PDB file of C-alpha atoms in Angstrom:
ATOM      1  CA  VAL A   2     -70.099 175.702 -15.228  1.00  0.00           C
ATOM      2  CA  GLU A   3     -67.028 175.496 -17.285  1.00  0.00           C
ATOM      3  CA  GLY A   4     -66.390 175.708 -20.410  1.00  0.00           C
ATOM      4  CA  VAL A   5     -63.398 175.276 -23.302  1.00  0.00           C
ATOM      5  CA  ALA A   6     -65.564 177.414 -26.063  1.00  0.00           C
ATOM      6  CA  CYS A   7     -62.624 177.453 -28.757  1.00  0.00           C
ATOM      7  CA  ARG A   8     -59.366 175.748 -28.781  1.00  0.00           C
ATOM      8  CA  MET A   9     -57.426 177.852 -31.428  1.00  0.00           C
ATOM      9  CA  GLY A  10     -54.879 176.637 -33.803  1.00  0.00           C
ATOM     10  CA  THR A  11     -57.281 172.989 -34.575  1.00  0.00           C
ATOM     11  CA  THR A  12     -58.452 172.775 -37.506  1.00  0.00           C
ATOM     12  CA  TYR A  13     -61.818 171.366 -38.124  1.00  0.00           C
ATOM     13  CA  SER A  14     -65.313 170.476 -40.709  1.00  0.00           C
ATOM     14  CA  MET A  15     -67.567 173.057 -40.492  1.00  0.00           C
ATOM     15  CA  GLY A  16     -69.015 171.243 -43.755  1.00  0.00           C
ATOM     16  CA  TRP A  17     -67.951 171.770 -46.942  1.00  0.00           C
ATOM     17  CA  TYR A  18     -65.064 174.030 -45.518  1.00  0.00           C
ATOM     18  CA  ASP A  19     -61.910 173.311 -42.828  1.00  0.00           C
ATOM     19  CA  GLU A  20     -61.769 176.700 -40.145  1.00  0.00           C
ATOM     20  CA  LYS A  21     -59.241 177.103 -37.757  1.00  0.00           C
ATOM     21  CA  ILE A  22     -59.246 179.936 -35.269  1.00  0.00           C
ATOM     22  CA  ASN A  23     -55.807 182.027 -35.223  1.00  0.00           C
ATOM     23  CA  LYS A  24     -54.065 181.823 -31.549  1.00  0.00           C
ATOM     24  CA  GLY A  25     -54.576 186.229 -31.684  1.00  0.00           C
ATOM     25  CA  ALA A  26     -57.998 186.340 -33.654  1.00  0.00           C
ATOM     26  CA  PHE A  27     -59.574 186.998 -29.379  1.00  0.00           C
ATOM     27  CA  ASP A  28     -57.165 188.962 -28.673  1.00  0.00           C
ATOM     28  CA  GLY A  29     -58.596 192.708 -27.415  1.00  0.00           C
ATOM     29  CA  VAL A  30     -61.613 191.094 -28.375  1.00  0.00           C
ATOM     30  CA  LEU A  31     -63.151 190.063 -25.145  1.00  0.00           C
ATOM     31  CA  GLU A  32     -62.499 192.894 -23.049  1.00  0.00           C
ATOM     32  CA  LYS A  33     -64.299 195.242 -25.130  1.00  0.00           C
ATOM     33  CA  SER A  34     -67.376 192.633 -26.015  1.00  0.00           C
ATOM     34  CA  ASP A  35     -70.639 191.952 -23.721  1.00  0.00           C
ATOM     35  CA  ILE A  36     -70.665 188.728 -23.952  1.00  0.00           C
ATOM     36  CA  ARG A  37     -73.893 186.486 -22.543  1.00  0.00           C
ATOM     37  CA  CYS A  38     -73.617 182.943 -22.176  1.00  0.00           C
ATOM     38  CA  LEU A  39     -76.575 181.512 -23.718  1.00  0.00           C
ATOM     39  CA  PHE A  40     -77.979 177.877 -23.776  1.00  0.00           C
ATOM     40  CA  ASN A  41     -77.505 176.118 -27.456  1.00  0.00           C
ATOM     41  CA  HIS A  42     -77.507 180.512 -28.737  1.00  0.00           C
ATOM     42  CA  ASP A  43     -80.902 180.750 -27.873  1.00  0.00           C
ATOM     43  CA  PRO A  44     -81.463 184.595 -26.895  1.00  0.00           C
ATOM     44  CA  ASN A  45     -83.870 183.357 -24.793  1.00  0.00           C
ATOM     45  CA  GLN A  46     -82.208 181.328 -22.625  1.00  0.00           C
ATOM     46  CA  LEU A  47     -79.926 183.427 -21.145  1.00  0.00           C
ATOM     47  CA  LEU A  48     -77.608 181.920 -18.068  1.00  0.00           C
ATOM     48  CA  ALA A  49     -74.688 184.604 -17.454  1.00  0.00           C
ATOM     49  CA  ARG A  50     -73.357 187.878 -18.630  1.00  0.00           C
ATOM     50  CA  THR A  51     -69.924 189.334 -18.265  1.00  0.00           C
ATOM     51  CA  ARG A  52     -71.472 192.473 -17.951  1.00  0.00           C
ATOM     52  CA  SER A  53     -73.278 191.420 -14.761  1.00  0.00           C
ATOM     53  CA  LYS A  54     -70.053 190.190 -13.748  1.00  0.00           C
ATOM     54  CA  THR A  55     -72.201 186.593 -13.437  1.00  0.00           C
ATOM     55  CA  LEU A  56     -69.951 185.439 -16.296  1.00  0.00           C
ATOM     56  CA  GLU A  57     -66.435 184.874 -16.756  1.00  0.00           C
ATOM     57  CA  VAL A  58     -64.098 184.646 -20.092  1.00  0.00           C
ATOM     58  CA  TRP A  59     -60.294 184.246 -20.139  1.00  0.00           C
ATOM     59  CA  ILE A  60     -57.948 182.955 -22.301  1.00  0.00           C
ATOM     60  CA  LYS A  61     -55.762 180.240 -21.448  1.00  0.00           C
ATOM     61  CA  GLY A  62     -52.985 178.592 -23.844  1.00  0.00           C
ATOM     62  CA  ASN A  63     -55.013 178.333 -26.643  1.00  0.00           C
ATOM     63  CA  GLU A  64     -58.181 177.702 -25.328  1.00  0.00           C
ATOM     64  CA  VAL A  65     -60.788 180.722 -24.543  1.00  0.00           C
ATOM     65  CA  ARG A  66     -62.283 179.754 -21.360  1.00  0.00           C
ATOM     66  CA  TYR A  67     -65.773 180.843 -19.674  1.00  0.00           C
ATOM     67  CA  LYS A  68     -67.264 179.926 -16.039  1.00  0.00           C
ATOM     68  CA  PHE A  69     -70.680 180.995 -14.164  1.00  0.00           C
ATOM     69  CA  ASN A  70     -72.901 179.843 -11.449  1.00  0.00           C
ATOM     70  CA  LEU A  71     -75.995 177.996 -12.555  1.00  0.00           C
ATOM     71  CA  PRO A  72     -79.028 179.946 -12.046  1.00  0.00           C
ATOM     72  CA  GLN A  73     -80.851 178.089  -9.420  1.00  0.00           C
ATOM     73  CA  THR A  74     -84.024 177.797 -12.470  1.00  0.00           C
ATOM     74  CA  ARG A  75     -82.135 175.645 -14.555  1.00  0.00           C
ATOM     75  CA  ASP A  76     -81.949 172.647 -12.716  1.00  0.00           C
ATOM     76  CA  ASP A  77     -82.607 171.516 -16.538  1.00  0.00           C
ATOM     77  CA  ILE A  78     -79.164 172.239 -17.216  1.00  0.00           C
ATOM     78  CA  LYS A  79     -77.613 170.782 -14.366  1.00  0.00           C
ATOM     79  CA  GLU A  80     -79.161 167.449 -14.963  1.00  0.00           C
ATOM     80  CA  MET A  81     -78.095 167.130 -19.018  1.00  0.00           C
ATOM     81  CA  LEU A  82     -74.285 168.076 -17.409  1.00  0.00           C
ATOM     82  CA  ASP A  83     -74.973 165.217 -15.083  1.00  0.00           C
ATOM     83  CA  ARG A  84     -76.125 162.871 -17.198  1.00  0.00           C
ATOM     84  CA  GLY A  85     -72.889 163.711 -20.048  1.00  0.00           C
ATOM     85  CA  ASP A  86     -76.382 164.899 -22.384  1.00  0.00           C
ATOM     86  CA  LEU A  87     -74.355 168.036 -22.734  1.00  0.00           C
ATOM     87  CA  ALA A  88     -71.266 167.777 -23.248  1.00  0.00           C
ATOM     88  CA  GLU A  89     -69.641 170.643 -25.745  1.00  0.00           C
ATOM     89  CA  SER A  90     -69.678 174.579 -26.070  1.00  0.00           C
ATOM     90  CA  SER A  91     -69.628 176.909 -29.134  1.00  0.00           C
ATOM     91  CA  PHE A  92     -69.300 180.479 -29.620  1.00  0.00           C
ATOM     92  CA  GLN A  93     -71.297 183.666 -31.537  1.00  0.00           C
ATOM     93  CA  PHE A  94     -68.702 186.272 -33.442  1.00  0.00           C
ATOM     94  CA  VAL A  95     -68.583 188.755 -35.664  1.00  0.00           C
ATOM     95  CA  ILE A  96     -65.302 188.047 -37.924  1.00  0.00           C
ATOM     96  CA  GLU A  97     -63.167 191.193 -38.601  1.00  0.00           C
ATOM     97  CA  ASP A  98     -60.348 189.114 -40.446  1.00  0.00           C
ATOM     98  CA  GLU A  99     -60.223 186.153 -42.038  1.00  0.00           C
ATOM     99  CA  ASP A 100     -58.108 184.458 -45.189  1.00  0.00           C
ATOM    100  CA  TRP A 101     -59.591 181.483 -47.475  1.00  0.00           C
ATOM    101  CA  ILE A 102     -56.828 179.071 -48.117  1.00  0.00           C
ATOM    102  CA  PRO A 103     -57.428 176.469 -50.672  1.00  0.00           C
ATOM    103  CA  GLU A 104     -55.756 173.364 -50.647  1.00  0.00           C
ATOM    104  CA  THR A 105     -56.136 170.000 -52.864  1.00  0.00           C
ATOM    105  CA  ARG A 106     -56.000 166.725 -52.457  1.00  0.00           C
ATOM    106  CA  ASP A 107     -56.415 163.950 -54.924  1.00  0.00           C
ATOM    107  CA  GLY A 108     -57.537 166.064 -57.665  1.00  0.00           C
ATOM    108  CA  GLU A 109     -59.830 168.007 -54.780  1.00  0.00           C
ATOM    109  CA  THR A 110     -60.021 171.653 -53.225  1.00  0.00           C
ATOM    110  CA  ARG A 111     -60.923 171.744 -50.064  1.00  0.00           C
ATOM    111  CA  TRP A 112     -60.937 175.661 -48.492  1.00  0.00           C
ATOM    112  CA  THR A 113     -60.027 176.473 -45.007  1.00  0.00           C
ATOM    113  CA  ARG A 114     -60.689 179.765 -43.124  1.00  0.00           C
ATOM    114  CA  GLU A 115     -58.234 181.259 -40.832  1.00  0.00           C
ATOM    115  CA  VAL A 116     -60.125 183.506 -38.187  1.00  0.00           C
ATOM    116  CA  ILE A 117     -56.828 185.774 -38.280  1.00  0.00           C
ATOM    117  CA  LYS A 118     -58.904 188.311 -35.473  1.00  0.00           C
ATOM    118  CA  PHE A 119     -62.141 188.856 -34.075  1.00  0.00           C
ATOM    119  CA  ARG A 120     -64.463 192.280 -34.363  1.00  0.00           C
ATOM    120  CA  ALA A 121     -66.947 191.525 -31.205  1.00  0.00           C
ATOM    121  CA  ILE A 122     -68.189 187.678 -29.159  1.00  0.00           C
ATOM    122  CA  TYR A 123     -71.678 187.593 -29.317  1.00  0.00           C
ATOM    123  CA  ASP A 124     -72.307 184.609 -26.513  1.00  0.00           C
ATOM    124  CA  VAL A 125     -70.171 181.752 -25.647  1.00  0.00           C
ATOM    125  CA  ALA A 126     -73.046 178.695 -25.430  1.00  0.00           C
ATOM    126  CA  PRO A 127     -73.145 175.613 -23.866  1.00  0.00           C
ATOM    127  CA  VAL A 128     -74.347 173.142 -26.527  1.00  0.00           C
ATOM    128  CA  THR A 129     -75.879 170.281 -28.324  1.00  0.00           C
ATOM    129  CA  PHE A 130     -74.555 170.359 -31.542  1.00  0.00           C
ATOM    130  CA  PRO A 131     -71.243 172.562 -31.549  1.00  0.00           C
ATOM    131  CA  ALA A 132     -69.186 173.521 -34.931  1.00  0.00           C
ATOM    132  CA  ASN A 133     -65.788 172.144 -33.246  1.00  0.00           C
ATOM    133  CA  PRO A 134     -66.207 168.866 -31.696  1.00  0.00           C
ATOM    134  CA  ASP A 135     -63.142 169.536 -29.614  1.00  0.00           C
ATOM    135  CA  THR A 136     -64.922 171.949 -26.904  1.00  0.00           C
ATOM    136  CA  THR A 137     -66.320 171.128 -23.182  1.00  0.00           C
ATOM    137  CA  VAL A 138     -68.968 171.866 -21.019  1.00  0.00           C
ATOM    138  CA  ALA A 139     -69.175 170.236 -17.653  1.00  0.00           C
ATOM    139  CA  LYS A 140     -69.818 171.315 -13.948  1.00  0.00           C
ATOM    140  CA  ARG A 141     -66.970 172.388 -12.095  1.00  0.00           C
ATOM    141  CA  SER A 142     -64.587 168.940 -11.350  1.00  0.00           C
ATOM    142  CA  LEU A 143     -62.249 167.562  -9.029  1.00  0.00           C
ATOM    143  CA  ALA A 144     -59.464 168.636 -11.597  1.00  0.00           C
ATOM    144  CA  ALA A 145     -60.521 172.058 -11.865  1.00  0.00           C
ATOM    145  CA  TYR A 146     -60.472 172.495  -8.305  1.00  0.00           C
ATOM    146  CA  GLN A 147     -57.144 171.012  -7.340  1.00  0.00           C
ATOM    147  CA  GLU A 148     -55.701 173.267 -10.094  1.00  0.00           C
ATOM    148  CA  THR A 149     -56.586 176.207  -7.885  1.00  0.00           C
ATOM    149  CA  LYS A 150     -56.006 174.542  -4.830  1.00  0.00           C
ATOM    150  CA  ALA A 151     -54.282 171.744  -2.878  1.00  0.00           C
ATOM    151  CA  PRO A 152     -55.958 168.648  -3.433  1.00  0.00           C
ATOM    152  CA  PRO A 153     -58.010 166.852  -0.698  1.00  0.00           C
ATOM    153  CA  VAL A 154     -56.262 164.353   1.936  1.00  0.00           C
ATOM    154  CA  PRO A 155     -57.628 160.888   1.544  1.00  0.00           C
ATOM    155  CA  GLU A 156     -60.173 160.014   4.606  1.00  0.00           C
ATOM    156  CA  LYS A 157     -58.913 156.918   6.897  1.00  0.00           C
ATOM    157  CA  ARG A 158     -61.559 154.001   6.726  1.00  0.00           C
ATOM    158  CA  SER A 159     -62.646 152.829  10.487  1.00  0.00           C
ATOM    159  CA  VAL A 160     -65.301 150.735   8.767  1.00  0.00           C
ATOM    160  CA  PRO A 161     -63.815 147.076   6.977  1.00  0.00           C
ATOM    161  CA  ILE A 162     -65.394 147.137   3.897  1.00  0.00           C
ATOM    162  CA  SER A 163     -66.840 143.994   4.233  1.00  0.00           C
ATOM    163  CA  VAL A 164     -69.580 146.184   6.596  1.00  0.00           C
ATOM    164  CA  LEU A 165     -69.899 148.936   4.090  1.00  0.00           C
ATOM    165  CA  GLU A 166     -70.773 146.540   1.217  1.00  0.00           C
ATOM    166  CA  LYS A 167     -73.208 144.859   3.333  1.00  0.00           C
ATOM    167  CA  GLU A 168     -74.882 148.610   4.052  1.00  0.00           C
ATOM    168  CA  LEU A 169     -74.881 149.041   0.084  1.00  0.00           C
ATOM    169  CA  GLU A 170     -76.436 145.813  -0.508  1.00  0.00           C
ATOM    170  CA  LEU A 171     -79.272 147.125   2.168  1.00  0.00           C
ATOM    171  CA  MET A 172     -79.713 150.475   0.009  1.00  0.00           C
ATOM    172  CA  GLY A 173     -79.688 148.765  -2.880  1.00  0.00           C
TER     173      GLY A 173
END
């Protein structure tokens, strides 16, 4: 399973304020944190952990990405991923440095919290309700495979399409 827990540099609504995580906010913190992968941030739903080397967390471009092998006992999560019910991610953290910036539009003040630096990252999580809707989680895909390997060579068909259609009809 792979996910994007955070996209730095984007602003998103947290309800009464907006939030933006600055590039560099994660510098040095991923390496010193024992990060867990928890389903919906629930400590009773442990899926993987960096200390046990069952979870990888890294920065690529403006994204904080994570990857783990789903425990064999968690077919429910596999099914939710397959069906598309579970498609976003989140993370829990402690902030070391932040700035609150007011912006007034049409006489209304809206605040943006800019996270400058994190002190700790506790977990990355596939979640049903993400704070930032611009996150993802999915089973490993062909696109991910193609980033690291040569693309597969398509097979040549030796059976006429009409025969395959008839087989599908019989199966359905």
